[in-house]
Every structure is written in C-alpha cells, then in structure tokens.
Tab-separated table of C-alpha atoms and ligand atoms in Angstrom:
chain	number	residue	atom	x	y	z
T	20	MET	CA	67.094	-98.474	-12.790
T	21	ILE	CA	69.025	-95.495	-15.110
T	22	ARG	CA	71.441	-98.418	-15.907
T	23	THR	CA	68.971	-100.870	-16.950
T	24	ILE	CA	67.076	-98.376	-19.063
T	25	ALA	CA	70.366	-97.568	-20.972
T	26	LEU	CA	70.847	-100.650	-21.558
T	27	LEU	CA	67.453	-101.925	-22.611
T	28	LEU	CA	67.393	-98.993	-25.232
T	29	ALA	CA	70.961	-100.353	-26.372
T	30	ALA	CA	69.526	-104.008	-27.126
T	31	THR	CA	66.586	-103.264	-28.979
T	32	SER	CA	67.064	-100.007	-30.258
T	33	THR	CA	63.414	-97.717	-30.847
T	34	ALA	CA	61.612	-101.285	-31.138
T	35	ALA	CA	61.573	-101.209	-27.824
T	36	PHE	CA	59.211	-98.047	-28.203
T	37	ALA	CA	56.690	-98.854	-31.220
T	38	GLN	CA	55.958	-101.905	-28.606
T	39	GLU	CA	54.443	-99.687	-26.285
T	40	ALA	CA	51.762	-97.726	-28.744
T	41	PRO	CA	48.825	-98.416	-28.744
T	42	PRO	CA	46.938	-100.410	-31.312
T	43	LEU	CA	46.701	-99.204	-34.849
T	44	LEU	CA	44.910	-95.590	-34.416
T	45	PRO	CA	42.917	-94.901	-36.911
T	46	PRO	CA	43.013	-92.037	-39.234
T	47	VAL	CA	41.769	-88.057	-38.399
T	48	PRO	CA	39.226	-86.693	-40.695
T	49	PRO	CA	40.946	-83.254	-41.881
T	50	ALA	CA	38.250	-81.505	-41.203
T	51	ILE	CA	38.951	-82.161	-37.883
T	52	VAL	CA	42.542	-81.209	-37.720
T	53	ALA	CA	40.940	-78.194	-39.173
T	54	LEU	CA	39.506	-76.960	-36.010
T	55	GLN	CA	41.579	-78.398	-34.006
T	56	HIS	CA	44.425	-75.813	-35.475
T	57	ALA	CA	41.333	-72.804	-35.416
T	58	ALA	CA	40.862	-74.013	-31.749
T	59	LEU	CA	44.289	-73.535	-30.466
T	60	ALA	CA	44.394	-70.081	-31.496
T	61	ASP	CA	40.653	-69.361	-30.753
T	62	GLU	CA	40.675	-66.603	-27.874
T	63	LEU	CA	37.224	-66.965	-27.307
T	64	GLY	CA	37.248	-69.480	-24.173
T	65	TYR	CA	40.234	-67.039	-22.462
T	66	LYS	CA	37.834	-63.976	-23.141
T	67	LEU	CA	34.748	-65.615	-21.547
T	68	ALA	CA	36.855	-67.271	-18.498
T	69	GLU	CA	38.185	-63.069	-18.291
T	70	ASP	CA	34.127	-62.167	-18.352
T	71	ILE	CA	33.034	-64.512	-15.497
T	72	THR	CA	35.450	-63.182	-13.321
T	73	THR	CA	35.175	-60.183	-13.965
T	74	GLU	CA	31.250	-59.176	-15.095
T	75	LEU	CA	30.584	-61.795	-12.446
T	76	GLY	CA	33.537	-62.547	-9.490
T	77	PRO	CA	32.370	-65.109	-7.008
T	78	ARG	CA	29.005	-66.725	-7.038
T	79	LEU	CA	28.073	-69.019	-4.406
T	80	ASP	CA	25.213	-71.583	-4.646
T	81	GLY	CA	21.477	-70.504	-3.790
T	82	THR	CA	22.722	-66.549	-3.525
T	83	PRO	CA	21.801	-63.602	-5.735
T	84	ALA	CA	25.255	-63.517	-7.266
T	85	GLU	CA	24.345	-67.042	-8.822
T	86	ALA	CA	20.981	-65.478	-9.423
T	87	ARG	CA	22.994	-62.699	-11.639
T	88	ALA	CA	24.920	-65.639	-12.690
T	89	ARG	CA	22.660	-66.949	-14.675
T	90	ASP	CA	21.019	-63.823	-16.374
T	91	TRP	CA	24.230	-63.063	-17.171
T	92	ALA	CA	25.006	-66.682	-18.882
T	93	VAL	CA	21.227	-67.021	-20.771
T	94	ALA	CA	22.287	-63.768	-21.961
T	95	ARG	CA	26.003	-64.219	-23.280
T	96	LEU	CA	24.716	-67.718	-24.765
T	97	ARG	CA	22.242	-65.684	-26.668
T	98	ALA	CA	25.044	-63.703	-28.402
T	99	LEU	CA	27.098	-65.999	-28.631
T	100	GLY	CA	24.780	-67.517	-30.828
T	101	PHE	CA	23.158	-71.055	-29.365
T	102	ALA	CA	20.179	-71.400	-29.522
T	103	ASN	CA	17.428	-72.545	-26.385
T	104	VAL	CA	18.743	-70.608	-23.838
T	105	HIS	CA	17.034	-71.376	-20.551
T	106	VAL	CA	17.330	-71.781	-16.909
T	107	GLU	CA	16.021	-74.989	-15.523
T	108	PRO	CA	15.248	-74.313	-12.095
T	109	PHE	CA	15.793	-76.094	-8.526
T	110	THR	CA	15.747	-75.271	-5.028
T	111	ILE	CA	19.654	-76.117	-3.130
T	112	ASP	CA	19.991	-76.551	0.723
T	113	GLY	CA	21.993	-73.109	0.733
T	114	TRP	CA	24.742	-72.271	3.149
T	115	THR	CA	26.240	-68.763	3.528
T	116	ARG	CA	29.603	-67.823	5.899
T	117	GLY	CA	29.674	-64.949	8.115
T	118	PRO	CA	32.578	-63.196	10.193
T	119	GLU	CA	35.141	-66.324	10.895
T	120	SER	CA	38.331	-66.557	13.552
T	121	ALA	CA	40.021	-68.851	15.485
T	122	ASP	CA	42.929	-67.951	18.279
T	123	VAL	CA	44.420	-70.435	20.714
T	124	VAL	CA	43.985	-68.734	23.607
T	125	ALA	CA	46.694	-70.934	25.621
T	126	PRO	CA	49.984	-71.819	26.074
T	127	TYR	CA	50.748	-69.353	23.582
T	128	PRO	CA	47.908	-66.984	22.524
T	129	GLN	CA	48.213	-66.360	19.047
T	130	HIS	CA	46.005	-65.858	16.112
T	131	LEU	CA	45.211	-68.161	12.903
T	132	VAL	CA	43.810	-68.077	10.003
T	133	ILE	CA	40.589	-70.733	8.811
T	134	ALA	CA	37.919	-70.627	6.723
T	135	ALA	CA	34.315	-72.479	8.011
T	136	LEU	CA	33.303	-75.411	5.715
T	137	GLY	CA	30.140	-75.967	3.867
T	138	ASN	CA	27.417	-76.483	6.018
T	139	SER	CA	29.292	-75.819	8.471
T	140	ALA	CA	27.354	-74.858	12.411
T	141	SER	CA	27.131	-71.482	13.449
T	142	THR	CA	29.027	-71.322	16.745
T	143	GLY	CA	27.311	-67.810	17.048
T	144	SER	CA	28.667	-64.179	16.745
T	145	ARG	CA	29.952	-64.483	20.636
T	146	GLY	CA	32.276	-68.152	19.566
T	147	ILE	CA	33.446	-70.812	21.526
T	148	THR	CA	35.694	-72.244	23.398
T	149	GLY	CA	37.304	-75.236	24.058
T	150	GLN	CA	40.404	-77.767	24.508
T	151	VAL	CA	42.142	-78.643	21.183
T	152	VAL	CA	42.780	-82.650	20.881
T	153	GLY	CA	44.520	-83.468	18.023
T	154	PHE	CA	45.116	-86.279	15.153
T	155	GLY	CA	47.183	-87.031	12.463
T	156	SER	CA	44.636	-88.241	9.669
T	157	GLU	CA	40.754	-89.299	9.794
T	158	GLN	CA	41.609	-92.845	10.382
T	159	ALA	CA	43.015	-91.747	13.796
T	160	LEU	CA	39.929	-89.551	14.654
T	161	GLU	CA	37.796	-92.750	13.745
T	162	ALA	CA	40.150	-95.219	16.550
T	163	ALA	CA	39.915	-92.493	18.816
T	164	PRO	CA	37.814	-93.288	22.698
T	165	ASP	CA	35.037	-91.378	22.190
T	166	SER	CA	36.293	-90.154	26.159
T	167	ALA	CA	39.303	-88.671	24.589
T	168	VAL	CA	37.419	-86.713	22.096
T	169	ARG	CA	33.515	-85.654	23.616
T	170	GLY	CA	33.336	-81.862	24.316
T	171	LYS	CA	36.823	-80.459	22.622
T	172	ILE	CA	37.687	-79.059	19.539
T	173	VAL	CA	38.782	-81.593	17.593
T	174	PHE	CA	42.083	-80.959	15.038
T	175	VAL	CA	42.560	-83.268	12.143
T	176	SER	CA	45.948	-83.387	9.632
T	177	HIS	CA	46.934	-84.935	6.637
T	178	ALA	CA	49.786	-86.527	4.004
T	179	MET	CA	47.869	-84.845	0.895
T	180	THR	CA	50.729	-84.050	-1.558
T	181	ARG	CA	50.306	-82.715	-5.312
T	182	THR	CA	50.179	-85.817	-7.965
T	183	GLN	CA	49.381	-84.695	-11.850
T	184	ASP	CA	45.749	-86.041	-11.838
T	185	GLY	CA	44.639	-84.623	-8.334
T	186	SER	CA	44.315	-87.988	-6.556
T	187	GLY	CA	45.533	-87.131	-3.640
T	188	TYR	CA	42.160	-85.402	-3.475
T	189	GLY	CA	40.191	-88.262	-3.122
T	190	PHE	CA	41.767	-89.934	0.033
T	191	PHE	CA	43.555	-87.687	2.090
T	192	GLY	CA	40.112	-85.497	1.786
T	193	GLY	CA	38.928	-87.788	4.236
T	194	PRO	CA	38.744	-85.493	7.247
T	195	ARG	CA	37.320	-82.558	5.657
T	196	ARG	CA	34.386	-84.641	3.912
T	197	GLN	CA	33.582	-87.539	6.654
T	198	GLY	CA	35.923	-85.851	9.320
T	199	PRO	CA	33.424	-83.701	11.185
T	200	SER	CA	29.891	-86.424	11.394
T	201	VAL	CA	32.690	-88.616	12.628
T	202	ALA	CA	33.734	-85.600	15.411
T	203	SER	CA	30.039	-84.974	15.541
T	204	ARG	CA	29.191	-88.440	16.406
T	205	LYS	CA	32.559	-88.888	19.373
T	206	GLY	CA	30.321	-85.476	20.762
T	207	ALA	CA	33.348	-83.298	19.711
T	208	LEU	CA	32.190	-79.501	20.266
T	209	ALA	CA	33.975	-78.553	16.698
T	210	ILE	CA	36.394	-79.835	14.224
T	211	VAL	CA	39.742	-77.996	12.678
T	212	ILE	CA	41.016	-79.317	9.568
T	213	ARG	CA	44.075	-78.775	7.583
T	214	SER	CA	43.042	-77.383	4.255
T	215	ILE	CA	43.321	-80.352	1.682
T	216	GLY	CA	45.227	-78.597	-0.214
T	217	THR	CA	49.198	-78.220	-1.632
T	218	ASP	CA	50.045	-74.784	-1.503
T	219	HIS	CA	52.227	-73.173	1.554
T	220	HIS	CA	50.590	-69.951	1.835
T	221	ARG	CA	48.263	-68.822	4.257
T	222	ASN	CA	44.875	-69.005	2.865
T	223	PRO	CA	42.422	-71.260	4.208
T	224	HIS	CA	40.597	-74.174	1.120
T	225	SER	CA	36.831	-74.551	1.326
T	226	GLY	CA	35.293	-77.125	0.991
T	227	VAL	CA	32.138	-78.861	1.506
T	228	GLN	CA	30.953	-81.736	4.105
T	229	THR	CA	27.644	-82.850	4.583
T	230	PHE	CA	26.539	-84.100	8.280
T	231	ALA	CA	25.229	-87.819	7.918
T	232	PRO	CA	21.638	-88.509	8.539
T	233	GLY	CA	21.146	-88.033	12.240
T	234	THR	CA	24.557	-86.775	12.945
T	235	ARG	CA	24.408	-83.041	15.194
T	236	PRO	CA	25.830	-80.103	13.122
T	237	ILE	CA	29.078	-78.825	14.464
T	238	PRO	CA	30.923	-75.752	13.578
T	239	ALA	CA	33.185	-76.912	10.761
T	240	GLY	CA	36.628	-75.148	9.766
T	241	ALA	CA	40.012	-75.533	7.951
T	242	LEU	CA	42.979	-73.937	8.939
T	243	THR	CA	45.607	-72.797	6.279
T	244	ILE	CA	48.710	-76.054	5.824
T	245	PRO	CA	50.988	-73.065	7.630
T	246	ASP	CA	48.189	-72.181	10.704
T	247	ALA	CA	47.649	-75.848	10.785
T	248	GLU	CA	51.274	-77.113	11.137
T	249	GLN	CA	51.583	-74.432	13.814
T	250	LEU	CA	48.852	-75.517	15.698
T	251	GLN	CA	50.772	-79.467	15.569
T	252	ARG	CA	54.073	-77.067	16.583
T	253	ILE	CA	51.294	-75.982	19.352
T	254	LEU	CA	50.062	-78.636	20.323
T	255	SER	CA	53.575	-80.936	20.555
T	256	HIS	CA	55.867	-78.296	22.347
T	257	ALA	CA	52.487	-78.426	25.086
T	258	ALA	CA	52.609	-81.508	25.482
T	259	GLN	CA	56.544	-81.113	25.638
T	260	ASN	CA	56.431	-78.231	28.455
T	261	GLY	CA	54.505	-80.055	30.903
T	262	GLY	CA	51.403	-81.337	29.527
T	263	GLN	CA	49.574	-78.202	29.007
T	264	PRO	CA	46.317	-78.169	27.516
T	265	VAL	CA	45.536	-76.274	24.287
T	266	THR	CA	42.824	-74.279	24.288
T	267	MET	CA	41.239	-72.183	20.747
T	268	HIS	CA	38.598	-70.002	20.851
T	269	LEU	CA	36.574	-70.269	17.642
T	270	THR	CA	33.678	-68.301	16.125
T	271	LEU	CA	32.902	-69.708	13.197
T	272	VAL	CA	28.906	-67.629	12.059
T	273	SER	CA	27.510	-68.639	8.945
T	274	GLN	CA	23.504	-69.305	8.197
T	275	SER	CA	22.041	-72.448	6.419
T	276	ALA	CA	19.070	-71.813	4.640
T	277	GLN	CA	16.396	-73.265	1.494
T	278	ALA	CA	17.830	-70.938	-1.600
T	279	PRO	CA	17.100	-71.542	-5.529
T	280	SER	CA	19.392	-72.229	-7.744
T	281	GLY	CA	19.506	-73.197	-11.824
T	282	ASN	CA	20.971	-74.857	-14.238
T	283	VAL	CA	21.576	-72.590	-18.228
T	284	ILE	CA	21.331	-74.991	-21.130
T	285	ALA	CA	22.263	-73.465	-24.125
T	286	GLU	CA	21.995	-75.919	-27.498
T	287	ILE	CA	23.422	-76.282	-31.561
T	288	PRO	CA	20.569	-77.669	-32.920
T	289	GLY	CA	21.423	-80.998	-34.465
T	290	ARG	CA	20.676	-82.061	-38.725
T	291	ASP	CA	18.556	-84.380	-37.294
T	292	PRO	CA	16.648	-83.551	-33.632
T	293	SER	CA	15.876	-87.514	-33.540
T	294	LEU	CA	19.410	-87.895	-32.581
T	295	PRO	CA	20.308	-88.048	-28.743
T	296	PRO	CA	22.764	-84.801	-27.944
T	297	VAL	CA	26.218	-84.621	-26.577
T	298	LEU	CA	26.140	-83.393	-23.796
T	299	VAL	CA	30.130	-80.591	-22.496
T	300	GLY	CA	29.634	-78.546	-19.766
T	301	GLY	CA	31.030	-76.490	-16.412
T	302	HIS	CA	29.259	-75.458	-13.265
T	303	LEU	CA	29.065	-71.823	-13.145
T	304	ASP	CA	28.494	-71.606	-9.174
T	305	SER	CA	31.749	-71.410	-7.285
T	306	TRP	CA	32.925	-70.465	-4.096
T	307	ASP	CA	32.990	-67.489	-2.492
T	308	GLN	CA	36.867	-66.028	-1.758
T	309	GLY	CA	38.170	-66.191	-4.817
T	310	THR	CA	36.326	-65.276	-8.168
T	311	GLY	CA	36.635	-69.472	-9.069
T	312	ALA	CA	38.363	-69.051	-12.196
T	313	ILE	CA	39.323	-72.313	-12.549
T	314	ASP	CA	36.633	-73.685	-10.760
T	315	ASP	CA	34.922	-73.687	-12.626
T	316	ALA	CA	35.158	-70.186	-15.158
T	317	ALA	CA	37.482	-72.372	-16.560
T	318	GLY	CA	35.525	-75.392	-17.456
T	319	VAL	CA	32.346	-73.939	-18.794
T	320	ALA	CA	34.850	-71.024	-20.843
T	321	ILE	CA	36.928	-74.199	-22.465
T	322	THR	CA	33.560	-76.377	-23.488
T	323	THR	CA	31.766	-73.448	-24.677
T	324	ALA	CA	33.832	-72.226	-27.011
T	325	ALA	CA	34.720	-75.387	-28.134
T	326	ALA	CA	30.797	-76.035	-28.817
T	327	SER	CA	30.880	-72.526	-30.640
T	328	LEU	CA	34.130	-73.368	-33.202
T	329	VAL	CA	32.353	-76.891	-33.772
T	330	ARG	CA	29.540	-74.479	-34.452
T	331	SER	CA	31.493	-71.940	-36.434
T	332	MET	CA	32.855	-74.938	-39.150
T	333	GLY	CA	29.262	-76.130	-40.364
T	334	GLN	CA	25.914	-78.013	-38.343
T	335	PRO	CA	26.615	-80.672	-36.953
T	336	LEU	CA	24.638	-84.514	-37.114
T	337	ARG	CA	23.736	-84.501	-33.155
T	338	THR	CA	22.394	-81.524	-31.636
T	339	ILE	CA	25.298	-80.147	-29.096
T	340	ARG	CA	24.014	-78.952	-25.775
T	341	ILE	CA	25.970	-77.149	-23.125
T	342	VAL	CA	25.013	-76.989	-19.340
T	343	TRP	CA	26.644	-74.338	-17.341
T	344	PHE	CA	25.431	-76.129	-14.225
T	345	GLY	CA	24.271	-74.658	-10.983
T	346	SER	CA	25.282	-75.438	-7.459
T	347	GLU	CA	28.124	-77.487	-7.977
T	348	GLU	CA	30.160	-76.729	-4.499
T	349	LEU	CA	27.725	-77.825	-1.773
T	350	GLY	CA	26.123	-80.734	-3.188
T	351	LEU	CA	26.237	-81.465	-6.732
T	352	PHE	CA	22.915	-80.206	-6.970
T	353	GLY	CA	22.416	-78.736	-10.769
T	354	GLY	CA	23.867	-82.264	-11.687
T	355	LEU	CA	21.300	-84.375	-9.799
T	356	ASP	CA	18.936	-82.181	-10.851
T	357	TYR	CA	19.974	-81.809	-14.633
T	358	GLN	CA	19.689	-86.151	-14.111
T	359	LYS	CA	16.275	-85.726	-12.220
T	360	ARG	CA	14.288	-84.014	-15.770
T	361	HIS	CA	17.080	-85.860	-18.404
T	362	GLY	CA	18.629	-89.379	-16.510
T	363	ASN	CA	16.329	-91.255	-18.342
T	364	GLN	CA	16.667	-89.281	-21.464
T	365	PRO	CA	19.223	-91.444	-24.383
T	366	HIS	CA	22.050	-89.427	-24.476
T	367	TYR	CA	25.376	-89.254	-27.210
T	368	ALA	CA	28.152	-88.964	-24.312
T	369	LEU	CA	28.616	-86.474	-21.372
T	370	GLY	CA	31.233	-84.400	-20.523
T	371	GLU	CA	32.415	-81.671	-18.327
T	372	SER	CA	35.610	-79.264	-17.256
T	373	ASP	CA	36.184	-79.184	-14.084
T	374	PHE	CA	39.566	-79.418	-13.302
T	375	GLY	CA	41.511	-75.867	-13.791
T	376	SER	CA	43.184	-74.799	-16.927
T	377	GLY	CA	46.235	-77.350	-16.945
T	378	ARG	CA	47.054	-78.747	-19.992
T	379	VAL	CA	44.754	-81.773	-20.809
T	380	TRP	CA	47.103	-85.019	-20.962
T	381	LYS	CA	44.369	-87.860	-21.370
T	382	VAL	CA	41.511	-89.159	-23.420
T	383	ASN	CA	39.547	-91.618	-21.386
T	384	SER	CA	35.199	-92.882	-23.004
T	385	LYS	CA	33.114	-95.102	-21.809
T	386	LEU	CA	30.858	-95.336	-24.772
T	387	GLY	CA	30.449	-99.064	-25.075
T	388	LYS	CA	31.548	-101.737	-26.612
T	389	PRO	CA	29.529	-101.015	-30.011
T	390	ARG	CA	31.023	-97.494	-30.047
T	391	GLU	CA	34.932	-98.642	-29.098
T	392	ALA	CA	35.595	-98.053	-32.778
T	393	GLU	CA	34.702	-94.346	-31.929
T	394	GLY	CA	37.017	-94.253	-28.669
T	395	ARG	CA	39.866	-95.586	-30.673
T	396	LEU	CA	39.275	-92.419	-33.312
T	397	LEU	CA	38.962	-89.811	-30.268
T	398	GLN	CA	42.216	-91.613	-28.928
T	399	ALA	CA	44.067	-90.951	-32.706
T	400	ALA	CA	42.206	-87.212	-32.509
T	401	LEU	CA	43.634	-85.756	-30.070
T	402	ALA	CA	46.954	-86.977	-29.976
T	403	PRO	CA	48.238	-84.301	-31.769
T	404	LEU	CA	48.062	-82.321	-28.767
T	405	GLY	CA	50.143	-83.966	-26.356
T	406	ILE	CA	47.117	-86.192	-25.194
T	407	VAL	CA	47.790	-89.542	-24.361
T	408	PRO	CA	44.957	-92.706	-24.717
T	409	GLY	CA	43.255	-94.148	-22.014
T	410	SER	CA	40.708	-96.353	-20.604
T	411	LEU	CA	37.620	-97.349	-23.166
T	412	GLU	CA	35.708	-98.505	-20.405
T	413	ASP	CA	35.899	-95.606	-17.871
T	414	ALA	CA	35.144	-91.455	-18.241
T	415	GLU	CA	34.458	-89.276	-15.163
T	416	GLY	CA	33.136	-85.492	-14.487
T	417	SER	CA	31.633	-83.640	-11.156
T	418	ASP	CA	28.034	-83.451	-12.593
T	419	VAL	CA	27.987	-85.472	-15.546
T	420	GLY	CA	29.338	-87.963	-13.145
T	421	PRO	CA	26.260	-89.305	-11.879
T	422	MET	CA	24.952	-89.840	-14.752
T	423	ILE	CA	28.121	-91.314	-16.602
T	424	ALA	CA	27.623	-94.346	-13.332
T	425	ALA	CA	23.777	-94.787	-14.200
T	426	GLY	CA	24.810	-96.233	-17.310
T	427	GLN	CA	25.113	-93.346	-20.120
T	428	PRO	CA	28.186	-92.613	-22.052
T	429	GLY	CA	30.249	-90.348	-21.426
T	430	VAL	CA	33.974	-88.887	-22.191
T	431	GLY	CA	36.968	-87.242	-20.106
T	432	LEU	CA	39.658	-85.556	-20.510
T	433	SER	CA	42.340	-85.505	-18.028
T	434	GLN	CA	43.726	-82.331	-16.965
T	435	ASP	CA	47.124	-81.784	-15.164
T	436	GLY	CA	46.568	-80.912	-11.979
T	437	THR	CA	49.872	-80.387	-10.252
T	438	TYR	CA	49.610	-77.000	-9.314
T	439	TYR	CA	45.347	-77.074	-9.067
T	440	PHE	CA	44.855	-78.021	-5.603
T	441	ASP	CA	47.046	-74.452	-4.875
T	442	TYR	CA	44.464	-72.797	-5.351
T	443	HIS	CA	41.412	-75.061	-5.472
T	444	HIS	CA	39.068	-72.861	-3.275
T	445	THR	CA	40.789	-70.607	-1.814
T	446	PRO	CA	40.721	-66.512	-1.676
T	447	ASP	CA	43.575	-67.150	-4.791
T	448	ASP	CA	41.122	-68.800	-7.397
T	449	THR	CA	41.923	-66.015	-9.098
T	450	PHE	CA	41.860	-65.374	-13.182
T	451	ASP	CA	46.087	-64.552	-13.237
T	452	LYS	CA	46.213	-68.176	-12.330
T	453	ILE	CA	44.681	-69.543	-15.849
T	454	ASP	CA	47.515	-69.472	-18.530
T	455	LYS	CA	46.147	-69.094	-21.674
T	456	ALA	CA	48.048	-70.863	-24.208
T	457	ASP	CA	46.989	-73.884	-21.623
T	458	LEU	CA	43.338	-72.943	-21.828
T	459	GLN	CA	43.286	-73.578	-25.781
T	460	GLN	CA	44.670	-76.388	-25.403
T	461	ASN	CA	41.594	-77.152	-23.937
T	462	VAL	CA	39.450	-75.574	-25.976
T	463	ALA	CA	40.743	-77.422	-29.091
T	464	ALA	CA	40.479	-81.120	-27.101
T	465	TRP	CA	36.960	-80.074	-26.380
T	466	ALA	CA	36.777	-79.256	-29.782
T	467	THR	CA	37.596	-82.249	-31.263
T	468	VAL	CA	35.919	-84.396	-28.708
T	469	LEU	CA	32.675	-82.581	-30.026
T	470	ALA	CA	33.587	-82.733	-33.581
T	471	VAL	CA	34.021	-86.554	-33.422
T	472	LEU	CA	31.026	-86.924	-31.216
T	473	ALA	CA	28.533	-84.652	-32.966
T	474	GLY	CA	29.074	-86.241	-36.126
T	475	PRO	CA	30.183	-84.993	-39.281
T	476	ILE	CA	31.036	-81.581	-39.857
T	477	GLY	CA	32.375	-79.063	-42.640
T	478	SER	CA	29.929	-81.268	-44.565
T	479	GLU	CA	27.566	-77.819	-45.015
T	480	PRO	CA	30.768	-75.055	-44.742
T	481	LYS	CA	29.500	-71.562	-43.838
T	482	ARG	CA	31.218	-68.513	-43.190
T	483	PRO	CA	32.686	-69.358	-39.753
T	484	ALA	CA	29.282	-67.537	-37.394
T	485	GLN	CA	30.658	-63.635	-35.997
T	486	ARG	CA	31.751	-64.270	-32.367
O	508	ZN	ZN1	34.839	-77.653	-9.427
C-alpha cells in the first residue's frame, strides 16, 4: 500500500492532491474571517461550560436540579444580552435512580460495578437473585430460544471500539437500546449489559432505553467494561469447571413518575423579523453521575458563545434563536416538544452541538438544491479551521434531528469523537475533560456557520457588546 502511494506521488507530483480538492469554493467575506479569528481567542464558551458544570452540576431530566438549571439559564442568557428569553414547559415520563449493586453469588463470589439504565424497572430494595446467561451480542440474544432465557438474568456483551465519528455507538448500542425489550419478551428476570463505551475504567455508562409497547419493564443495568469482561471470564471458568451455574444478586432501585421539564429559548432578533430564524443549541439536561460537561454543557456553551460573538459584530439579517433543550437524555423530549410547537414554522436552518468538545473536522449541510451555493460558502468559510467539506444533502443533530428528518434545513458539524465514549454517560463526564483550545475551535466553527446563515454581518458595525 505504502509503495503504491510513493509511486503515484513520484509519477504525478502535486497534481494528484489538487485533483482531490472539492469543486472551487467561493471567496469568504472578510467580516467572517475576522469573526473566526476573534472566536478562536474568545473565552465565553469555556467560561459558560465551567459555570454550568460548577454552579449547576448534574441536571437529570425532570428533576429539581434540571428546574434550577432552567432558572439559571434564563438569568444568564438575559445577562448576556439575549432577547425574548423564556421557558417553554412540558411534562416528561421521568425516571430517577436509587441504590444499585451487582454481586456474583456463586461460584466465585465478588462485587461488580453497575449502574441502572434509564427506565429500568426497580428490583426493590431487597434485590433479586438469578442465574446469569451470557450472549456475545444483541443478535445472539435475539436468536436464542426463550427457554434459554426465561427466569434468568441475561448478560449481553458487544464489541464497540473507538472511532473518530462515533459510528460504533449506533450499531453496538443495540444491547442497551433494544436488549432490555428483547430480554423481557423472552421472559428474562433482568438484564445486565457491557457498558456502551470505549474506556477500560470501572465507570458504568448509563443511558436511556425504552421498553417497547406492551413489553413488561424489567430491571436493566450496565456493568463497567472491566466488570463485564470479568463476568465473561466468570461464565467461561464456571463452564470449564464442571458447568456450574453462575448466580448474581442484583439491586437496582429506581422510581418512575411524570415530571416537569422545559426548553430555554433566547434570541438575537434579526434586522428583518419576517425572515425564518436560524436555530442553534444543545441540551441543558445531563445524566446524573457526572456533571454533564461533554454531554452537553459543552454544546450549549459552544453555540451560545458563537451566537454572542456574532451579535458583537452587528445585528444579523435573520433572527438567531438559541435553544437549551430540556430532557434530551431520557427520550429527546425537548426536541420533540419544540417540534410540536414550532415544527410547522419555517426555519432557515437548524443545528446542534451534542457530541462533546472535540474539534470539528467535517461540515455537512442539507439546505436544499437552490441553496447549494450557501452550502459551498459554509465549506469555504470553515476550511481554515481544518474542517473538511462533507455532504450537501445530509445534516444531523439530536434534538433537531426529527425536524431535519421532517424536511427543515440543517447544518451538522462533526466533532472528533475518538475519546467521547470513554466518558459519555459516566461519573467521569466532568469539566476537566473539556480542552479549552478544542472548545474554542468549536465556537469559531459555529460562529462561522451563524455568520454565513444569519445574513451579512458587520454591515452595521458597533462596539462589541459587554460579554
Ligand atoms: Zn447529549
């Protein structure tokens, strides 16, 4: 492979690289270049992420902590000079965890580290005991006869490894998303899975799962990756040593109830309020074990700082709407409520930052054929930040995903997720995991996107606002 490339280089010199460049990208207005430079040195995003994680801490969906976070957000967004700051409330199917533990009772008694998955049924405080039956994948569990599972504690592993784009999360997330429903349908007593993550620390990765309609909720938890590997070894040693059954005592105490939540919305009014707004944001809620730093204090901080920077360069043509979505983690409740209220109104574009604070490396957009030139301008404007042009027919985002899927225009900035799943949904999702320079590159990227989409900036220059 290496020799082929060397020969190719010798034969074609630099022409080989030139041909790989995308179609000629348009020139970038100097005001956008200046904004990008300012954003790379701007402190607001990093400060916001610090303040959210420090002054609010964990903010699980529907809890008093999330309500406190909304009040805090309203005050901070007003203090930052945003207009029309308000909360759109909604009710969710809430869930909270209580005491949780997992112990192998026989044949090799020992403690394992576990966390309940969202919407897990409760074992009650006395816990349950059952025989463990192991599967190497969700597919293997699906294929097993019900008789192999009935009345047992199902254990499902998987082979997720790290990738830059985080694509392993979709495929290898099956044991968490569908595993509990499959196990329940087959009559399992409970399910424990290998955490959906890429680290090797004894930190369990939580995350939501939703029982399929008509499925009886059962206790469902995630073992840390070292503990899942230990359980795999325990099962195989027990099988080798005379086929002894492995039994586990599992305690996952939790509560489910309707709970209040809401989206926090703020705007930079555009010069022409009749034009559809550009929406960017992240989600304010977080899992309960860490302080929700990379998921998703970073996202709200990045997009809010970006919007604030654009405002400091002058009033944009189009309104910029910031949304700090509520209750993303337990089921995209905030995104769905926003869609219910505003999904029929046109938006100029939707974008969300919800993949940590790793550097942006690719831009995708889905603005429609007539706006392809705008997509190319985005590509050109982002290239100096090391961001490669991606698709012009595709964009992604968690809370905004359903609206983009329903036909609203969107922009997606792909972040480097190589290390994201080391910390995602664990007690280790804390502020120290955010790299300041990486976060500032994100702010610069989103400020660029907003400056391109919200219309000419700098045409009404004014002194940068006090931020
Ligand atoms: Zn998130």
